[in-house]
Amino acid sequence: WDLKKAVYLALRGNAVVNEWHTSPIQYVYNEEFHSNLKKFINEVSDLKAYYHFYRNYMRQPWESYREDQAKQIKIKHYCYVLRCALALEWLDTQKTPPPMDVPSLLKGGSFDQGLKDQIDLLISKKGQTIEANTIERNQILDEFIDKTIFVERQRPFKDKLQEAHIDKANQLFKEMVLLNNIYGREQKFCSANFNQ
């Protein structure tokens, strides 16, 4: 994404922008840029939009496994669904946008040691095989995912920009462009016009 699109999506509560921002893998890092974007995301994020994203992202693959009572599950699907469940748990307890990686998500909650052990085992198995392979279902993981996914939460207003934060979005865009001298132009040209 270009900078304008990233700030625009963050303004709308897009969880993927936050995930990219909090990814443990970063190819280029600028501390001030990172700090400014983090502050903006934390100030403007509509957590209802995050709930909606993670719940919907995990619901379809998980319900398909629950309906046919399959004994096996693709390790890829298990990991994706589990990470979303941990993100929902983070949102419930921390009330902030969740980090992307499982170790950080685990630090944000008080989880039973048995659950942590099973998550560690799943991650270990994932590292020893390809994602398309299947593994046996795990009752402890299944119960945690079920408990998390079926909690009812408020839905966001669809496609509604958070108008109260548009000035912040324009200011952030301007600061980021100037910080990185992306265009090498005067400040008067640096406006993303998020209010249009």
Tab-separated table of C-alpha atoms in Angstrom:
chain	number	residue	atom	x	y	z
A	1	TRP	CA	0.000	0.000	0.000
A	2	ASP	CA	1.013	3.575	-0.438
A	3	LEU	CA	1.058	5.846	2.589
A	4	LYS	CA	-2.241	7.554	1.834
A	5	LYS	CA	-4.096	4.246	1.573
A	6	ALA	CA	-2.517	2.919	4.787
A	7	VAL	CA	-3.552	5.996	6.788
A	8	TYR	CA	-7.023	5.944	5.217
A	9	LEU	CA	-7.550	2.283	6.128
A	10	ALA	CA	-6.233	2.861	9.653
A	11	LEU	CA	-8.778	5.668	9.947
A	12	ARG	CA	-11.509	3.165	9.047
A	13	GLY	CA	-10.355	0.651	11.654
A	14	ASN	CA	-8.771	-1.786	9.199
A	15	ALA	CA	-7.082	-4.511	11.276
A	16	VAL	CA	-4.618	-5.473	8.532
A	17	VAL	CA	-2.890	-2.068	8.715
A	18	ASN	CA	-2.277	-2.673	12.400
A	19	GLU	CA	-1.056	-6.203	11.691
A	20	TRP	CA	1.480	-4.999	9.156
A	21	HIS	CA	2.565	-2.305	11.551
A	22	THR	CA	3.034	-4.737	14.464
A	23	SER	CA	4.587	-7.554	12.449
A	24	PRO	CA	7.813	-8.882	14.004
A	25	ILE	CA	9.313	-8.927	10.488
A	26	GLN	CA	10.209	-5.413	9.341
A	27	TYR	CA	12.287	-4.792	6.240
A	28	VAL	CA	12.763	-1.061	6.771
A	29	TYR	CA	12.367	0.624	10.142
A	30	ASN	CA	12.186	4.290	11.069
A	31	GLU	CA	11.526	4.818	14.768
A	32	GLU	CA	9.752	8.174	14.453
A	33	PHE	CA	7.612	6.957	11.558
A	34	HIS	CA	6.729	3.794	13.494
A	35	SER	CA	5.943	5.729	16.687
A	36	ASN	CA	3.714	8.259	14.892
A	37	LEU	CA	1.734	5.564	13.110
A	38	LYS	CA	1.330	3.513	16.304
A	39	LYS	CA	0.025	6.544	18.197
A	40	PHE	CA	-2.430	7.323	15.387
A	41	ILE	CA	-3.723	3.740	15.176
A	42	ASN	CA	-4.225	3.572	18.948
A	43	GLU	CA	-6.052	6.919	19.025
A	44	VAL	CA	-8.429	6.391	16.105
A	45	SER	CA	-9.079	2.643	16.051
A	46	ASP	CA	-12.662	1.517	16.388
A	47	LEU	CA	-12.259	-1.723	18.331
A	48	LYS	CA	-15.694	-2.877	17.135
A	49	ALA	CA	-14.249	-2.992	13.614
A	50	TYR	CA	-11.381	-5.145	14.887
A	51	TYR	CA	-13.805	-7.523	16.636
A	52	HIS	CA	-15.808	-7.804	13.434
A	53	PHE	CA	-12.714	-8.484	11.315
A	54	TYR	CA	-11.212	-11.207	13.517
A	55	ARG	CA	-14.516	-12.914	14.222
A	56	ASN	CA	-15.499	-13.064	10.540
A	57	TYR	CA	-12.003	-14.094	9.437
A	58	MET	CA	-12.083	-17.151	11.685
A	59	ARG	CA	-15.764	-18.012	11.617
A	60	GLN	CA	-16.190	-19.567	8.170
A	61	PRO	CA	-13.298	-22.058	8.314
A	62	TRP	CA	-14.043	-22.902	11.930
A	63	GLU	CA	-17.760	-23.516	11.451
A	64	SER	CA	-17.066	-25.793	8.489
A	65	TYR	CA	-14.922	-27.986	10.753
A	66	ARG	CA	-17.473	-27.931	13.575
A	67	GLU	CA	-20.379	-28.936	11.323
A	68	ASP	CA	-18.807	-32.117	9.961
A	69	GLN	CA	-17.068	-32.997	13.237
A	70	ALA	CA	-13.857	-33.733	11.315
A	71	LYS	CA	-11.186	-35.395	13.417
A	72	GLN	CA	-8.445	-33.795	11.344
A	73	ILE	CA	-7.862	-30.143	10.573
A	74	LYS	CA	-5.391	-28.377	8.307
A	75	ILE	CA	-2.629	-27.013	10.474
A	76	LYS	CA	-2.811	-23.758	8.493
A	77	HIS	CA	-6.488	-23.285	9.414
A	78	TYR	CA	-5.883	-24.191	13.039
A	79	CYS	CA	-3.141	-21.573	13.327
A	80	TYR	CA	-5.152	-18.855	11.580
A	81	VAL	CA	-8.262	-19.459	13.662
A	82	LEU	CA	-6.285	-19.686	16.899
A	83	ARG	CA	-4.482	-16.395	16.221
A	84	CYS	CA	-7.828	-14.685	15.594
A	85	ALA	CA	-9.219	-16.141	18.835
A	86	LEU	CA	-6.189	-14.807	20.722
A	87	ALA	CA	-6.671	-11.395	19.060
A	88	LEU	CA	-10.318	-11.343	20.214
A	89	GLU	CA	-9.203	-12.240	23.718
A	90	TRP	CA	-6.653	-9.387	23.575
A	91	LEU	CA	-9.367	-6.948	22.512
A	92	ASP	CA	-11.555	-8.081	25.413
A	93	THR	CA	-8.826	-7.718	28.035
A	94	GLN	CA	-6.452	-5.016	26.754
A	95	LYS	CA	-8.939	-2.778	24.898
A	96	THR	CA	-6.265	-1.841	22.338
A	97	PRO	CA	-5.451	-3.024	18.791
A	98	PRO	CA	-3.820	-6.462	19.100
A	99	PRO	CA	-0.285	-7.345	18.027
A	100	MET	CA	0.161	-9.703	15.113
A	101	ASP	CA	2.282	-12.500	16.566
A	102	VAL	CA	1.146	-15.270	18.896
A	103	PRO	CA	3.860	-14.842	21.580
A	104	SER	CA	2.874	-11.185	22.054
A	105	LEU	CA	-0.834	-12.074	22.082
A	106	LEU	CA	-0.206	-14.647	24.807
A	107	LYS	CA	1.503	-12.030	26.976
A	108	GLY	CA	-1.654	-9.902	26.858
A	109	GLY	CA	-3.903	-12.322	28.684
A	110	SER	CA	-4.013	-14.665	31.634
A	111	PHE	CA	-4.208	-18.043	29.943
A	112	ASP	CA	-4.300	-21.464	31.529
A	113	GLN	CA	-0.930	-23.228	31.358
A	114	GLY	CA	-2.562	-26.208	29.646
A	115	LEU	CA	-3.750	-23.950	26.827
A	116	LYS	CA	-0.312	-22.329	26.507
A	117	ASP	CA	1.321	-25.766	26.316
A	118	GLN	CA	-1.047	-26.860	23.527
A	119	ILE	CA	-0.421	-23.630	21.599
A	120	ASP	CA	3.347	-24.174	21.905
A	121	LEU	CA	2.884	-27.738	20.664
A	122	LEU	CA	0.820	-26.565	17.680
A	123	ILE	CA	3.451	-23.972	16.736
A	124	SER	CA	6.167	-26.607	17.053
A	125	LYS	CA	4.240	-28.987	14.757
A	126	LYS	CA	3.669	-26.183	12.251
A	127	GLY	CA	7.430	-25.619	12.063
A	128	GLN	CA	8.004	-29.292	11.241
A	129	THR	CA	5.513	-29.670	8.395
A	130	ILE	CA	3.902	-27.803	5.521
A	131	GLU	CA	0.807	-25.719	6.237
A	132	ALA	CA	-1.465	-27.833	4.018
A	133	ASN	CA	-0.931	-30.953	6.129
A	134	THR	CA	-3.588	-31.994	8.616
A	135	ILE	CA	-3.276	-32.789	12.315
A	136	GLU	CA	-5.554	-34.266	14.958
A	137	ARG	CA	-8.070	-31.905	16.540
A	138	ASN	CA	-7.183	-30.808	20.068
A	139	GLN	CA	-9.969	-30.527	22.642
A	140	ILE	CA	-8.266	-27.774	24.670
A	141	LEU	CA	-7.698	-25.614	21.589
A	142	ASP	CA	-11.198	-26.335	20.262
A	143	GLU	CA	-12.853	-25.286	23.523
A	144	PHE	CA	-10.857	-22.048	23.680
A	145	ILE	CA	-11.725	-21.182	20.059
A	146	ASP	CA	-15.426	-22.016	20.602
A	147	LYS	CA	-15.573	-19.916	23.767
A	148	THR	CA	-13.994	-16.940	22.044
A	149	ILE	CA	-15.796	-16.981	18.707
A	150	PHE	CA	-19.327	-17.184	20.062
A	151	VAL	CA	-19.153	-14.186	22.388
A	152	GLU	CA	-21.538	-11.569	20.980
A	153	ARG	CA	-19.991	-8.142	20.408
A	154	GLN	CA	-21.204	-4.856	18.946
A	155	ARG	CA	-20.839	-4.480	15.205
A	156	PRO	CA	-19.239	-1.371	13.686
A	157	PHE	CA	-21.110	1.097	11.516
A	158	LYS	CA	-20.429	-0.117	7.997
A	159	ASP	CA	-18.147	2.071	5.854
A	160	LYS	CA	-18.280	5.006	8.246
A	161	LEU	CA	-15.163	7.134	8.400
A	162	GLN	CA	-14.372	8.421	11.841
A	163	GLU	CA	-14.872	12.061	10.969
A	164	ALA	CA	-13.566	13.263	14.321
A	165	HIS	CA	-10.107	11.988	13.339
A	166	ILE	CA	-9.817	13.294	9.765
A	167	ASP	CA	-7.667	16.270	10.820
A	168	LYS	CA	-5.339	13.868	12.653
A	169	ALA	CA	-5.111	11.716	9.523
A	170	ASN	CA	-4.183	14.699	7.348
A	171	GLN	CA	-1.607	15.854	9.895
A	172	LEU	CA	-0.072	12.389	10.174
A	173	PHE	CA	0.188	12.069	6.407
A	174	LYS	CA	1.886	15.451	6.179
A	175	GLU	CA	4.362	14.599	8.947
A	176	MET	CA	5.207	11.231	7.413
A	177	VAL	CA	5.816	12.675	3.972
A	178	LEU	CA	8.040	15.421	5.368
A	179	LEU	CA	9.823	13.019	7.706
A	180	ASN	CA	10.820	10.745	4.870
A	181	ASN	CA	11.070	13.480	2.227
A	182	ILE	CA	9.048	11.216	-0.026
A	183	TYR	CA	8.282	13.862	-2.602
A	184	GLY	CA	10.844	16.508	-1.715
A	185	ARG	CA	8.170	19.203	-1.975
A	186	GLU	CA	7.055	22.060	0.172
A	187	GLN	CA	4.639	21.404	3.015
A	188	LYS	CA	1.752	23.132	1.235
A	189	PHE	CA	1.642	20.276	-1.310
A	190	CYS	CA	1.536	17.532	1.325
A	191	SER	CA	-2.126	16.851	1.914
A	192	ALA	CA	-3.967	13.573	1.481
A	193	ASN	CA	-7.413	15.238	1.795
A	194	PHE	CA	-9.016	12.475	3.841
A	195	ASN	CA	-12.102	14.644	4.237
A	196	GLN	CA	-12.903	14.425	0.515
